[in-house]
Every structure is written in C-alpha cells, then in structure tokens.
Amino acid sequence: MPISQPLDVLAALIPDGARLAIPADYAGVSMAMVAPLLKRGAHGLHLVCVPTSGIQADILIGAGAVATVETSAVTLGEAGGAPAFNRAVKSGTIRLMDATCPAIHAGLIAAQKGMPFLPLRGLIGSDILANRQDWRVIDNPFADERDPVVLIPALAPDVALFHAPAADRFGNVKIGRRRELATMAYAARSTIVTVERIVEGDLMASEESAAGTLPALYVDAIGVAPGGAAPCALWGEYETDTAAMRAYAKAARDPAAFADYVAALTGEVPA
Amino acid sequence: MSAAPGASPREILIATIADLLDGVRHVAVGASSPIPAAGAMLRRALNETEGKPPVRLSILGSVRHNFFTNGGVELFDCAAQGRIDAFFLGGGQIDGEANINLVGTGTYPETDVRWPGSFGSAYLYFVVPRVILFREEHSPRVFVPKVDFVSAPGVSDPGTFRTGGPYALLTGKGLFDFDKERRRFALRSVHPGHSLREIEAATGFGFDHAAAPAETPQPRAEAMRLLHGRVLDELAETYPDFAASLKDERAAA
C-alpha cells in the first residue's frame, strides 16, 4: 500500500456520526480535508475541538455536516466571531457541549490511559459544569475534609484528524512540540493525518527527530496536501493567511455568500 | 519620580497593568491581548532596570514567546503547579461578584448572542492567584447586575479548592480592587478624563468607593521611556499593528 492516499479516500474513513477530534488553529488544522468531507456529504459529525476550533468547525457547521460541537470555544480569532457556529447556536441546529480547555485535554488523557475518567480542579460553581450532565462531582476520597472535585469521563474520538509538516515512508509523522496531536491520536480509535510532504529517511532514526514524532503505530492513514492547513497557520511552515481569513469571515456572515463560498470550495462552481 | 504629562489612555492602561504585575515571576497572556502583553513586557523591562527578579511572559499561541513543549495542556499543568502567578480574563459580561461570561447573552444554550466560549477560564480563574479582569469597554451591557451564563465564578464557597481568583478589574474608565470576603468591587482610581459619576452610570452593579476617588496615576517617566523603547520593539514581533498605532499616537501627541 502506498504511504499516502488520495484525500477523498481519507474522507470515506470518517463515517457519518463520527466523533471527530480536530485541533486548535495554531496546532495544525487539516483544512485540506474540509472539501473532501463536504463532497462526500458527511453529516451528523460530533466535533471534538482540542480544545477550541475556528474556520474548520465553522465551515463544517455551516455546511450542515455537524450535529454536535464539544468545545471550549469557536472563534475566527482576529477575524472575529465564528458566524456559522453563532447562527447554528441561535437556531438550535447543533447540540452544544460547552467545555473548558483543560477538561477536553483531561477527557482525552483519560482515554489515552484507558481510564474511565480524570479528576479536574476548577469548574465548580460554573454554568459549564451545570450544563454537562456527563460530568460528575465527587468528594476527594483522600481528603480529611470535604473536598469536591469534578470527574471528566474518558473522551475517545472515533477519528483524530490533523495536518502536519511531514511524514516519512514508514508512516511516522512529525508533530514537533504540539504534543496534543499525540494525545488526540493516543485517545482516538483511528488517526488520519494530512502532511505538506513525504520525506526521505526515518523520523524515528535519530533522538532529535524521534522526540517530535508521532510513531506510525498510532497513524492509520496519511494524505499529501501542500498548504493543507491554510488559511490557518502551520508551525514552522507558514503564517495565518489573514486576508483569506477575513474574506471567509465576511462571506460567512451572509448565508447566501457562505453557500457560494462552500460551492467554490467543493469545486461545484469556479472560485 | 517625575511623571510624563499627557499619557494616552492606552499608555495609562499599559502602565497600570505593569504596576498590577509588580512581584510576579511568570505571567501568561492570551493570544489577542496586546494591551495586557504590553503591560507584561513593561513589567519585565522595569524589573530588569530596577534589578528585580526576572519576569517570564508566556503569550499563548505564540511560537516565540512561550516556554512550553508539552502541547496545549502544559499551560494548565503549569498553572496547577502554581507556576503561573498572573493571567488576564475578560468577559462579554462581568458582574459585581466578579463572575464572568464568555458564552453569550440570553438563555443557554440557544443564546441570542453567542460569544466564542469559555476557553480555559473555568480552570485558570481557580488556580492563578492574580487574575486581572481586563475589559476596555466600560458600559452597562458589559458590567451587568448578574451574568447570563457563568463561564467562571468570581468566588467559591469555603471548602472548594481555590488558590486563585480576581485580583483587580481594569476598564477604560477606572481601576477596581476586589474583596472576595465581601464579594464586592471597590473603585481604586478613576482614569484621567473620567469621573465617578460617569463610572456609576456605566456600571450595572454597586461598588464601594471613596467620596472623591483618586485619579489613576500617570506613568512614570522611566516607564514611558521603556514603553517607547524596547517594549514597542518587543511588542511589534507579535502585535505589529498595535505597536505601530501606539508609536503613531505618541508621535502625534
């Protein structure tokens, strides 16, 4: 089997209704997979934003591919709020699971360890906790006095999807210091990665490169997509395309312009 | 100490933040927070010139200005260990008990107005000792009697683990202290050009104040010199537009 596969083949590996983990805008977003997912007609996705998302979640939500959003925030950053997300919230077309960043990490880490939950400080007295029927508060069994602590259940995504600078021919993926990408992959049942390029050599061969590598053991499928995080930044490779982000924000504020944007993205009409 | 006359409102905010950060070892700043970042950079520069202990500054999302190699979770682990002394939180709404709302207005979940979300607030507010609430817009729609959604509570009942919480509230009009025993803000000073009456009209909750509150001090000359020297250069690396506008503002003053 070739190490990389076409993106439409990868899109078929993300089933409707899947719990799909995607990283924050700074960590390596596989924007390249948005169009193949929409062309496939993906729907009912449960997005797990690790721990927030931006344009990727917004497009998928606006295009009707998403049923549930589990996140600590959805924002276009400097380009403003996430228009499609905001509309979907107001109209009640998505189920919201508002979280706080370390709770998303805690759920993934519990899954990574094969544990039913991880305790987390904070949260008590917040309306985030009040609205999360799947979270529990217990008394710390090791304390002498009353000490309530929140339990975050294991969060095992069906699929983790991200974009990275490189993979080698053995399927190892360079993740640098973005360790949450490893956490996502450890916790998920399968992991799909798009990369800028396939490199010669073995990323596991030297201590220096192995330290920033997600081993092929955790990687199920790879696709090559140069510029595949744009308009989001990719660490060590390129900066955020601010003009493109603002252009999206402007289009997404108007449902008709958003539809045109998606049609151009999926190649139904020329961009 | 000589004052630099006629500092701009933003220069006063930056210098005030630098004062609030006196004594911290490690301050974290959100990605799109140029004024808090400038205040933290000014604190760092002041400590160097005053021979005080060094200040670490982590700008979240920045590749250059962060000390983390363990992914997104490390900020929260670092805070859990007590290694982050100060952080900034804002809020679409903030109420008189220092509850903050980053989620939206109206009835959750189908809020009339939706904001991005709570980010790490529901954790960091509990474990960072010096949380500075910073919101430039000082209006009744921001400073409400009671927030519509509590992203993170200002105070917790006794028995709830809490090493952190609100330390001050800085707005475009004034600076407040927070008394967690009384669950109430107290106006410390009014920024130049503003008044107690104006602040009362723009604040939807009651707060303590002197009959004639102090005026927020002008930045010291040394602070202004550092701000318009090395701090602007450092700031320009991460916030080029903001640094350029501060520079233009000073040139025009």
Short mmCIF file of C-alpha atoms in Angstrom, two decimals:
data_model
loop_
_atom_site.label_atom_id
_atom_site.label_comp_id
_atom_site.label_asym_id
_atom_site.label_seq_id
_atom_site.Cartn_x
_atom_site.Cartn_y
_atom_site.Cartn_z
CA MET A 1 0.00 0.00 0.00
CA PRO A 2 1.40 3.45 -0.85
CA ILE A 3 2.11 5.54 2.23
CA SER A 4 -0.20 8.31 1.14
CA GLN A 5 -3.73 8.07 -0.16
CA PRO A 6 -5.99 10.48 -2.05
CA LEU A 7 -7.95 12.83 0.20
CA ASP A 8 -11.33 11.53 -0.99
CA VAL A 9 -10.27 8.07 0.15
CA LEU A 10 -9.40 9.54 3.56
CA ALA A 11 -12.80 11.29 3.69
CA ALA A 12 -14.50 7.91 3.31
CA LEU A 13 -12.70 6.79 6.50
CA ILE A 14 -14.61 9.39 8.52
CA PRO A 15 -18.12 7.95 8.80
CA ASP A 16 -21.29 9.97 9.32
CA GLY A 17 -21.94 10.50 13.00
CA ALA A 18 -18.28 10.00 13.89
CA ARG A 19 -16.83 11.66 16.96
CA LEU A 20 -14.14 13.66 15.13
CA ALA A 21 -11.30 15.32 17.05
CA ILE A 22 -9.75 18.38 15.41
CA PRO A 23 -7.00 20.64 16.78
CA ALA A 24 -6.97 24.37 17.51
CA ASP A 25 -5.98 26.78 14.76
CA TYR A 26 -2.36 27.08 15.93
CA ALA A 27 -1.67 23.33 16.17
CA GLY A 28 -2.09 22.05 12.60
CA VAL A 29 -5.61 22.02 11.17
CA SER A 30 -6.34 19.75 8.21
CA MET A 31 -8.25 22.33 6.19
CA ALA A 32 -7.44 20.23 3.13
CA MET A 33 -9.94 17.62 4.32
CA VAL A 34 -12.89 20.02 4.60
CA ALA A 35 -13.80 19.94 0.89
CA PRO A 36 -13.46 16.14 0.54
CA LEU A 37 -15.68 15.70 3.61
CA LEU A 38 -18.34 18.03 2.22
CA LYS A 39 -18.15 16.43 -1.24
CA ARG A 40 -18.74 13.07 0.40
CA GLY A 41 -21.85 14.56 2.01
CA ALA A 42 -20.62 13.98 5.55
CA HIS A 43 -23.27 14.67 8.17
CA GLY A 44 -24.09 14.13 11.82
CA LEU A 45 -20.47 14.67 12.88
CA HIS A 46 -19.70 15.17 16.56
CA LEU A 47 -16.80 17.63 16.59
CA VAL A 48 -14.39 17.44 19.49
CA CYS A 49 -12.38 20.66 19.32
CA VAL A 50 -8.99 20.24 21.01
CA PRO A 51 -9.57 22.43 22.85
CA THR A 52 -11.03 25.09 20.51
CA SER A 53 -11.64 25.45 16.80
CA GLY A 54 -12.05 28.15 14.19
CA ILE A 55 -12.69 28.22 10.47
CA GLN A 56 -12.70 24.43 10.09
CA ALA A 57 -15.53 23.88 12.57
CA ASP A 58 -17.35 26.93 11.24
CA ILE A 59 -17.40 25.70 7.63
CA LEU A 60 -18.41 22.16 8.61
CA ILE A 61 -21.19 23.50 10.84
CA GLY A 62 -22.44 25.98 8.24
CA ALA A 63 -22.48 23.30 5.57
CA GLY A 64 -24.71 21.10 7.72
CA ALA A 65 -22.15 18.37 8.38
CA VAL A 66 -22.25 18.68 12.16
CA ALA A 67 -24.76 17.54 14.80
CA THR A 68 -22.78 18.17 17.98
CA VAL A 69 -19.99 20.54 18.95
CA GLU A 70 -17.93 19.76 22.02
CA THR A 71 -15.56 22.68 22.53
CA SER A 72 -14.10 25.35 24.78
CA ALA A 73 -14.56 27.99 22.07
CA VAL A 74 -15.17 28.53 18.38
CA THR A 75 -13.69 31.76 17.02
CA LEU A 76 -12.01 33.15 13.93
CA GLY A 77 -9.55 34.99 16.20
CA GLU A 78 -8.51 38.33 14.76
CA ALA A 79 -11.18 37.94 12.05
CA GLY A 80 -13.91 37.94 14.71
CA GLY A 81 -16.60 35.52 15.85
CA ALA A 82 -17.47 32.32 14.01
CA PRO A 83 -20.60 33.29 12.02
CA ALA A 84 -21.93 29.87 11.01
CA PHE A 85 -21.39 28.49 14.52
CA ASN A 86 -23.17 31.50 16.03
CA ARG A 87 -26.14 31.08 13.67
CA ALA A 88 -26.38 27.37 14.42
CA VAL A 89 -26.35 28.06 18.16
CA LYS A 90 -29.10 30.64 17.90
CA SER A 91 -31.30 28.44 15.73
CA GLY A 92 -30.63 25.37 17.85
CA THR A 93 -29.50 23.25 14.89
CA ILE A 94 -26.46 21.88 16.74
CA ARG A 95 -26.15 20.29 20.14
CA LEU A 96 -23.69 22.22 22.27
CA MET A 97 -21.32 20.67 24.76
CA ASP A 98 -19.52 23.70 26.16
CA ALA A 99 -16.31 22.82 27.97
CA THR A 100 -13.17 24.45 29.29
CA CYS A 101 -9.80 23.76 27.66
CA PRO A 102 -8.21 21.53 30.32
CA ALA A 103 -11.41 19.43 30.54
CA ILE A 104 -11.08 18.47 26.86
CA HIS A 105 -7.44 17.58 27.47
CA ALA A 106 -8.42 15.63 30.60
CA GLY A 107 -11.02 13.57 28.74
CA LEU A 108 -8.53 12.68 26.02
CA ILE A 109 -5.82 11.83 28.54
CA ALA A 110 -8.23 9.54 30.40
CA ALA A 111 -8.92 7.74 27.10
CA GLN A 112 -5.20 7.62 26.35
CA LYS A 113 -4.65 5.85 29.66
CA GLY A 114 -7.62 3.55 29.29
CA MET A 115 -9.11 5.08 32.42
CA PRO A 116 -12.82 5.83 32.92
CA PHE A 117 -12.23 9.45 33.98
CA LEU A 118 -9.73 12.04 35.12
CA PRO A 119 -10.38 14.44 38.02
CA LEU A 120 -10.05 18.15 37.31
CA ARG A 121 -9.87 21.20 39.59
CA GLY A 122 -11.86 24.33 38.88
CA LEU A 123 -15.30 24.32 37.26
CA ILE A 124 -17.33 24.15 40.48
CA GLY A 125 -19.95 26.89 40.50
CA SER A 126 -19.78 27.43 36.74
CA ASP A 127 -22.68 27.05 34.33
CA ILE A 128 -20.37 24.93 32.17
CA LEU A 129 -20.49 22.25 34.85
CA ALA A 130 -24.21 22.82 35.44
CA ASN A 131 -24.90 22.03 31.77
CA ARG A 132 -22.68 18.98 31.48
CA GLN A 133 -24.82 16.08 32.67
CA ASP A 134 -22.00 13.72 31.60
CA TRP A 135 -19.61 15.19 34.20
CA ARG A 136 -19.73 14.31 37.90
CA VAL A 137 -18.65 15.88 41.15
CA ILE A 138 -17.32 13.61 43.89
CA ASP A 139 -15.69 14.17 47.24
CA ASN A 140 -11.93 13.64 47.07
CA PRO A 141 -11.63 10.25 48.85
CA PHE A 142 -8.11 11.10 50.06
CA ALA A 143 -9.05 14.33 51.85
CA ASP A 144 -9.89 14.55 55.56
CA GLU A 145 -12.35 17.34 54.97
CA ARG A 146 -14.96 17.85 52.31
CA ASP A 147 -13.19 18.47 49.00
CA PRO A 148 -15.41 18.37 45.90
CA VAL A 149 -13.66 17.60 42.63
CA VAL A 150 -15.02 17.23 39.09
CA LEU A 151 -14.61 13.99 37.15
CA ILE A 152 -14.27 14.24 33.38
CA PRO A 153 -15.17 10.98 31.64
CA ALA A 154 -12.82 9.48 29.06
CA LEU A 155 -13.22 11.08 25.67
CA ALA A 156 -12.33 8.61 22.93
CA PRO A 157 -12.85 10.13 19.47
CA ASP A 158 -13.66 7.79 16.61
CA VAL A 159 -11.23 9.68 14.42
CA ALA A 160 -8.50 12.24 15.08
CA LEU A 161 -7.74 14.46 12.08
CA PHE A 162 -4.86 16.95 11.79
CA HIS A 163 -2.29 18.41 9.44
CA ALA A 164 1.48 18.20 9.97
CA PRO A 165 4.59 19.29 8.09
CA ALA A 166 5.88 15.85 7.17
CA ALA A 167 5.56 12.09 7.30
CA ASP A 168 8.21 9.56 6.37
CA ARG A 169 7.75 6.49 4.17
CA PHE A 170 7.17 4.36 7.25
CA GLY A 171 4.14 6.40 8.28
CA ASN A 172 5.78 8.27 11.16
CA VAL A 173 4.55 11.85 11.44
CA LYS A 174 6.43 14.97 12.55
CA ILE A 175 4.43 16.73 15.30
CA GLY A 176 7.20 18.85 16.83
CA ARG A 177 6.23 20.18 20.24
CA ARG A 178 2.48 20.01 19.53
CA ARG A 179 2.02 17.15 21.94
CA GLU A 180 -1.78 17.48 21.94
CA LEU A 181 -1.66 15.94 18.47
CA ALA A 182 -0.15 12.83 20.05
CA THR A 183 -2.76 12.90 22.82
CA MET A 184 -5.52 13.06 20.20
CA ALA A 185 -4.01 10.12 18.33
CA TYR A 186 -3.47 8.04 21.50
CA ALA A 187 -7.09 8.61 22.54
CA ALA A 188 -8.75 8.12 19.15
CA ARG A 189 -9.73 4.82 17.58
CA SER A 190 -8.15 5.93 14.31
CA THR A 191 -5.97 8.83 13.21
CA ILE A 192 -5.88 10.49 9.81
CA VAL A 193 -3.12 12.95 9.00
CA THR A 194 -2.55 15.22 6.04
CA VAL A 195 1.01 16.46 5.51
CA GLU A 196 2.87 19.01 3.47
CA ARG A 197 5.25 16.37 2.15
CA ILE A 198 6.64 12.85 2.47
CA VAL A 199 10.30 12.97 3.48
CA GLU A 200 13.15 10.59 2.79
CA GLY A 201 14.69 8.76 5.73
CA ASP A 202 13.22 7.57 9.02
CA LEU A 203 11.95 10.14 11.54
CA MET A 204 12.50 7.56 14.28
CA ALA A 205 16.17 7.10 13.38
CA SER A 206 17.63 9.93 15.47
CA GLU A 207 16.80 11.00 19.02
CA GLU A 208 16.37 14.57 17.81
CA SER A 209 13.69 13.85 15.25
CA ALA A 210 12.09 10.94 17.14
CA ALA A 211 11.34 13.27 20.08
CA GLY A 212 9.00 15.29 17.88
CA THR A 213 7.49 12.33 16.04
CA LEU A 214 4.16 10.54 16.33
CA PRO A 215 5.07 6.90 15.58
CA ALA A 216 3.29 5.10 12.73
CA LEU A 217 1.81 2.80 15.39
CA TYR A 218 -0.82 5.50 16.03
CA VAL A 219 -1.33 6.63 12.43
CA ASP A 220 -3.94 4.94 10.24
CA ALA A 221 -3.92 6.97 7.05
CA ILE A 222 -1.88 9.77 5.50
CA GLY A 223 -2.63 12.13 2.63
CA VAL A 224 -0.33 14.66 0.99
CA ALA A 225 -1.78 18.18 0.87
CA PRO A 226 0.73 21.00 0.37
CA GLY A 227 -0.56 24.15 2.06
CA GLY A 228 -3.15 21.90 3.69
CA ALA A 229 -3.62 23.97 6.85
CA ALA A 230 -4.26 27.27 5.06
CA PRO A 231 -5.71 29.73 5.76
CA CYS A 232 -4.69 28.59 9.25
CA ALA A 233 -1.00 28.77 10.12
CA LEU A 234 1.23 25.73 10.22
CA TRP A 235 4.01 25.92 12.81
CA GLY A 236 7.46 26.09 11.28
CA GLU A 237 5.98 26.37 7.79
CA TYR A 238 3.67 29.31 7.18
CA GLU A 239 1.71 32.05 8.93
CA THR A 240 -2.05 32.59 9.04
CA ASP A 241 -3.40 33.95 5.76
CA THR A 242 -5.12 36.91 7.38
CA ALA A 243 -6.66 38.21 4.16
CA ALA A 244 -8.19 34.80 3.38
CA MET A 245 -9.45 34.51 6.95
CA ARG A 246 -11.11 37.92 6.77
CA ALA A 247 -12.61 37.08 3.36
CA TYR A 248 -14.12 33.93 4.86
CA ALA A 249 -15.43 35.84 7.89
CA LYS A 250 -17.12 38.36 5.60
CA ALA A 251 -18.70 35.68 3.42
CA ALA A 252 -19.82 33.57 6.36
CA ARG A 253 -21.81 36.42 7.90
CA ASP A 254 -24.28 36.19 4.99
CA PRO A 255 -25.88 32.76 4.44
CA ALA A 256 -26.04 33.24 0.64
CA ALA A 257 -22.40 34.30 0.43
CA PHE A 258 -21.49 31.37 2.70
CA ALA A 259 -23.23 28.98 0.30
CA ASP A 260 -21.24 30.46 -2.58
CA TYR A 261 -18.04 30.06 -0.57
CA VAL A 262 -18.77 26.38 0.07
CA ALA A 263 -19.74 25.79 -3.56
CA ALA A 264 -16.41 27.27 -4.67
CA LEU A 265 -14.53 25.28 -2.04
CA THR A 266 -16.02 21.99 -3.15
CA GLY A 267 -15.49 22.79 -6.82
CA GLU A 268 -19.17 22.98 -7.72
CA VAL A 269 -18.53 26.39 -9.20
CA PRO A 270 -15.23 28.08 -10.11
CA ALA A 271 -13.73 30.02 -7.20
CA MET B 1 9.55 60.26 40.37
CA SER B 2 8.67 62.57 37.54
CA ALA B 3 5.56 61.92 35.52
CA ALA B 4 5.27 62.04 31.74
CA PRO B 5 2.48 64.54 31.22
CA GLY B 6 -0.41 63.68 28.99
CA ALA B 7 0.00 59.94 28.59
CA SER B 8 -2.65 58.49 26.27
CA PRO B 9 -5.46 56.31 27.65
CA ARG B 10 -3.77 53.19 26.30
CA GLU B 11 -0.41 54.18 27.78
CA ILE B 12 -2.09 54.60 31.16
CA LEU B 13 -3.70 51.15 30.86
CA ILE B 14 -0.36 49.57 29.96
CA ALA B 15 1.47 51.27 32.82
CA THR B 16 -1.33 50.36 35.25
CA ILE B 17 -1.06 46.71 34.23
CA ALA B 18 2.70 46.85 34.75
CA ASP B 19 2.04 48.14 38.29
CA LEU B 20 -0.52 45.38 38.98
CA LEU B 21 2.07 42.81 37.92
CA ASP B 22 4.73 44.02 40.38
CA GLY B 23 6.20 40.95 42.09
CA VAL B 24 5.09 38.26 39.63
CA ARG B 25 7.55 35.69 38.30
CA HIS B 26 5.51 34.28 35.42
CA VAL B 27 2.60 35.93 33.66
CA ALA B 28 0.57 34.39 30.84
CA VAL B 29 -1.31 36.43 28.27
CA GLY B 30 -3.94 35.35 25.75
CA ALA B 31 -3.18 35.39 22.03
CA SER B 32 -5.09 38.52 21.04
CA SER B 33 -4.40 40.71 24.08
CA PRO B 34 -1.95 43.42 23.04
CA ILE B 35 -2.56 45.75 26.00
CA PRO B 36 -2.00 43.06 28.66
CA ALA B 37 1.01 41.82 26.68
CA ALA B 38 2.42 45.35 26.56
CA GLY B 39 1.86 45.75 30.31
CA ALA B 40 3.62 42.45 30.99
CA MET B 41 6.53 43.39 28.72
CA LEU B 42 6.80 46.73 30.51
CA ARG B 43 6.85 44.94 33.89
CA ARG B 44 9.64 42.70 32.59
CA ALA B 45 11.64 45.70 31.36
CA LEU B 46 11.09 47.62 34.63
CA ASN B 47 12.27 44.64 36.68
CA GLU B 48 15.45 44.47 34.62
CA THR B 49 16.26 48.15 35.06
CA GLU B 50 15.32 48.09 38.76
CA GLY B 51 17.42 44.98 39.41
CA LYS B 52 14.36 42.94 40.47
CA PRO B 53 13.91 39.21 39.75
CA PRO B 54 13.26 38.37 36.09
CA VAL B 55 9.70 38.07 34.79
CA ARG B 56 8.71 35.30 32.41
CA LEU B 57 6.00 36.09 29.89
CA SER B 58 4.08 33.40 28.02
CA ILE B 59 1.97 34.61 25.10
CA LEU B 60 -0.45 31.82 24.26
CA GLY B 61 -0.39 30.77 20.63
CA SER B 62 2.94 32.48 20.02
CA VAL B 63 5.80 30.25 18.91
CA ARG B 64 8.50 32.63 20.12
CA HIS B 65 7.06 33.80 23.44
CA ASN B 66 6.30 30.56 25.16
CA PHE B 67 8.20 28.15 27.31
CA PHE B 68 6.03 25.12 26.66
CA THR B 69 7.00 21.93 24.85
CA ASN B 70 4.20 19.66 26.04
CA GLY B 71 1.32 20.90 23.92
CA GLY B 72 -1.81 22.79 24.87
CA VAL B 73 -2.22 21.08 28.23
CA GLU B 74 1.05 22.40 29.63
CA LEU B 75 -0.30 25.88 30.38
CA PHE B 76 -2.93 24.32 32.64
CA ASP B 77 -0.47 21.91 34.25
CA CYS B 78 1.89 24.82 34.83
CA ALA B 79 -0.91 26.80 36.50
CA ALA B 80 -1.87 23.74 38.56
CA GLN B 81 1.66 23.62 39.92
CA GLY B 82 1.42 27.26 40.98
CA ARG B 83 3.94 28.32 38.36
CA ILE B 84 1.73 30.98 36.77
CA ASP B 85 1.29 33.99 39.04
CA ALA B 86 -0.87 36.19 36.85
CA PHE B 87 -3.28 35.89 33.94
CA PHE B 88 -5.86 38.09 32.24
CA LEU B 89 -9.52 37.32 31.69
CA GLY B 90 -12.17 39.41 30.02
CA GLY B 91 -15.83 38.81 29.51
CA GLY B 92 -18.74 39.79 27.35
CA GLN B 93 -20.41 40.30 30.72
CA ILE B 94 -18.85 40.77 34.15
CA ASP B 95 -20.96 41.19 37.28
CA GLY B 96 -20.46 42.67 40.72
CA GLU B 97 -19.37 39.33 42.22
CA ALA B 98 -16.66 39.04 39.53
CA ASN B 99 -18.47 36.26 37.68
CA ILE B 100 -17.50 36.31 34.01
CA ASN B 101 -19.49 35.28 30.95
CA LEU B 102 -17.66 34.36 27.76
CA VAL B 103 -20.53 32.30 26.29
CA GLY B 104 -23.40 34.62 25.37
CA THR B 105 -26.49 36.59 26.33
CA GLY B 106 -29.98 35.22 26.78
CA THR B 107 -30.95 31.72 27.78
CA TYR B 108 -28.37 28.98 27.26
CA PRO B 109 -27.88 27.06 25.04
CA GLU B 110 -29.81 28.93 22.34
CA THR B 111 -28.34 32.27 23.32
CA ASP B 112 -29.42 35.44 21.49
CA VAL B 113 -25.81 36.48 21.10
CA ARG B 114 -23.14 33.81 21.15
CA TRP B 115 -19.53 34.60 22.01
CA PRO B 116 -16.66 32.18 21.28
CA GLY B 117 -16.75 30.25 24.56
CA SER B 118 -15.16 29.92 27.96
CA PHE B 119 -11.65 28.82 26.86
CA GLY B 120 -9.59 27.95 29.95
CA SER B 121 -11.33 30.45 32.25
CA ALA B 122 -13.28 27.89 34.29
CA TYR B 123 -9.96 26.43 35.37
CA LEU B 124 -7.43 29.26 35.39
CA TYR B 125 -9.69 31.56 37.46
CA PHE B 126 -9.42 28.93 40.23
CA VAL B 127 -5.68 28.36 40.20
CA VAL B 128 -3.94 31.58 39.10
CA PRO B 129 -3.51 33.82 42.17
CA ARG B 130 -3.54 37.17 40.40
CA VAL B 131 -6.24 37.17 37.73
CA ILE B 132 -6.65 40.64 36.27
CA LEU B 133 -10.05 41.23 34.73
CA PHE B 134 -9.47 43.50 31.78
CA ARG B 135 -12.22 44.97 29.65
CA GLU B 136 -11.76 48.32 27.93
CA GLU B 137 -15.44 48.85 27.16
CA HIS B 138 -16.97 50.14 30.38
CA SER B 139 -20.72 50.11 29.76
CA PRO B 140 -23.90 48.78 31.37
CA ARG B 141 -24.12 45.98 28.78
CA VAL B 142 -20.73 44.64 29.95
CA PHE B 143 -20.92 45.40 33.69
CA VAL B 144 -24.25 43.80 34.49
CA PRO B 145 -26.04 43.07 37.79
CA LYS B 146 -25.84 39.30 37.09
CA VAL B 147 -24.19 37.49 34.18
CA ASP B 148 -26.47 35.40 31.95
CA PHE B 149 -24.01 32.48 32.00
CA VAL B 150 -21.24 31.83 34.50
CA SER B 151 -18.19 30.75 32.50
CA ALA B 152 -16.19 31.06 35.69
CA PRO B 153 -17.36 32.21 39.13
CA GLY B 154 -15.64 35.11 40.88
CA VAL B 155 -15.79 33.48 44.30
CA SER B 156 -16.30 29.96 45.61
CA ASP B 157 -17.85 28.58 48.77
CA PRO B 158 -15.47 27.63 51.58
CA GLY B 159 -14.36 24.04 51.02
CA THR B 160 -13.93 24.45 47.29
CA PHE B 161 -10.29 24.18 46.27
CA ARG B 162 -9.27 27.60 45.07
CA THR B 163 -5.81 29.15 45.07
CA GLY B 164 -6.67 31.82 42.54
CA GLY B 165 -9.22 34.41 41.63
CA PRO B 166 -9.91 38.03 40.79
CA TYR B 167 -7.21 40.47 41.84
CA ALA B 168 -8.28 43.64 40.05
CA LEU B 169 -10.65 44.90 37.39
CA LEU B 170 -9.23 47.35 34.87
CA THR B 171 -11.51 49.11 32.40
CA GLY B 172 -11.23 52.04 30.06
CA LYS B 173 -12.60 54.28 32.83
CA GLY B 174 -11.13 53.04 36.08
CA LEU B 175 -9.35 50.51 38.25
CA PHE B 176 -11.13 48.39 40.88
CA ASP B 177 -9.95 46.08 43.64
CA PHE B 178 -11.99 43.01 44.56
CA ASP B 179 -12.81 41.96 48.12
CA LYS B 180 -13.54 38.26 47.99
CA GLU B 181 -14.87 38.16 51.56
CA ARG B 182 -17.46 40.80 50.78
CA ARG B 183 -17.84 39.64 47.15
CA ARG B 184 -17.65 43.21 46.01
CA PHE B 185 -15.55 45.57 43.92
CA ALA B 186 -14.10 48.80 45.28
CA LEU B 187 -13.06 51.61 42.96
CA ARG B 188 -9.36 52.29 43.50
CA SER B 189 -8.92 55.07 40.96
CA VAL B 190 -10.55 56.88 38.07
CA HIS B 191 -8.59 57.33 34.84
CA PRO B 192 -7.81 60.91 33.78
CA GLY B 193 -10.70 62.43 31.86
CA HIS B 194 -13.34 60.27 33.56
CA SER B 195 -15.43 60.73 36.70
CA LEU B 196 -17.03 58.74 39.49
CA ARG B 197 -20.46 59.84 38.29
CA GLU B 198 -19.71 58.57 34.78
CA ILE B 199 -18.45 55.23 36.14
CA GLU B 200 -21.54 54.81 38.30
CA ALA B 201 -23.75 55.43 35.28
CA ALA B 202 -21.83 52.91 33.19
CA THR B 203 -21.76 50.13 35.80
CA GLY B 204 -24.76 47.87 36.31
CA PHE B 205 -23.72 46.78 39.81
CA GLY B 206 -22.96 48.55 43.04
CA PHE B 207 -19.38 49.01 44.22
CA ASP B 208 -17.56 50.69 47.07
CA HIS B 209 -15.79 53.97 46.52
CA ALA B 210 -14.37 56.98 48.33
CA ALA B 211 -16.40 60.18 48.19
CA ALA B 212 -13.68 61.64 45.98
CA PRO B 213 -11.77 58.70 44.42
CA ALA B 214 -8.11 59.06 43.47
CA GLU B 215 -7.07 59.60 39.89
CA THR B 216 -5.16 56.77 38.20
CA PRO B 217 -1.53 57.93 38.24
CA GLN B 218 0.26 58.97 35.07
CA PRO B 219 3.01 56.56 34.00
CA ARG B 220 6.39 57.40 35.46
CA ALA B 221 8.94 58.84 33.04
CA GLU B 222 11.04 55.68 33.23
CA ALA B 223 8.01 53.56 32.31
CA MET B 224 7.26 55.78 29.33
CA ARG B 225 10.89 55.63 28.21
CA LEU B 226 10.92 51.83 28.34
CA LEU B 227 7.48 51.55 26.74
CA HIS B 228 8.52 53.62 23.76
CA GLY B 229 11.89 51.93 23.52
CA ARG B 230 12.41 48.22 23.93
CA VAL B 231 8.78 47.35 24.79
CA LEU B 232 7.48 48.68 21.45
CA ASP B 233 10.16 46.68 19.62
CA GLU B 234 9.25 43.50 21.53
CA LEU B 235 5.55 44.16 21.02
CA ALA B 236 5.98 44.62 17.26
CA GLU B 237 7.15 41.00 16.91
CA THR B 238 3.73 39.69 17.96
CA TYR B 239 1.38 42.67 17.56
CA PRO B 240 2.82 44.76 14.69
CA ASP B 241 -0.34 46.78 14.02
CA PHE B 242 -0.85 47.61 17.69
CA ALA B 243 2.80 48.63 18.17
CA ALA B 244 2.65 50.87 15.09
CA SER B 245 -0.53 52.60 16.31
CA LEU B 246 0.98 53.27 19.77
CA LYS B 247 4.02 54.78 18.09
CA ASP B 248 1.90 56.99 15.81
CA GLU B 249 -0.19 58.10 18.78
CA ARG B 250 2.93 59.24 20.67
CA ALA B 251 4.35 60.98 17.61
CA ALA B 252 1.10 62.91 17.23
CA ALA B 253 0.92 63.81 20.96
#
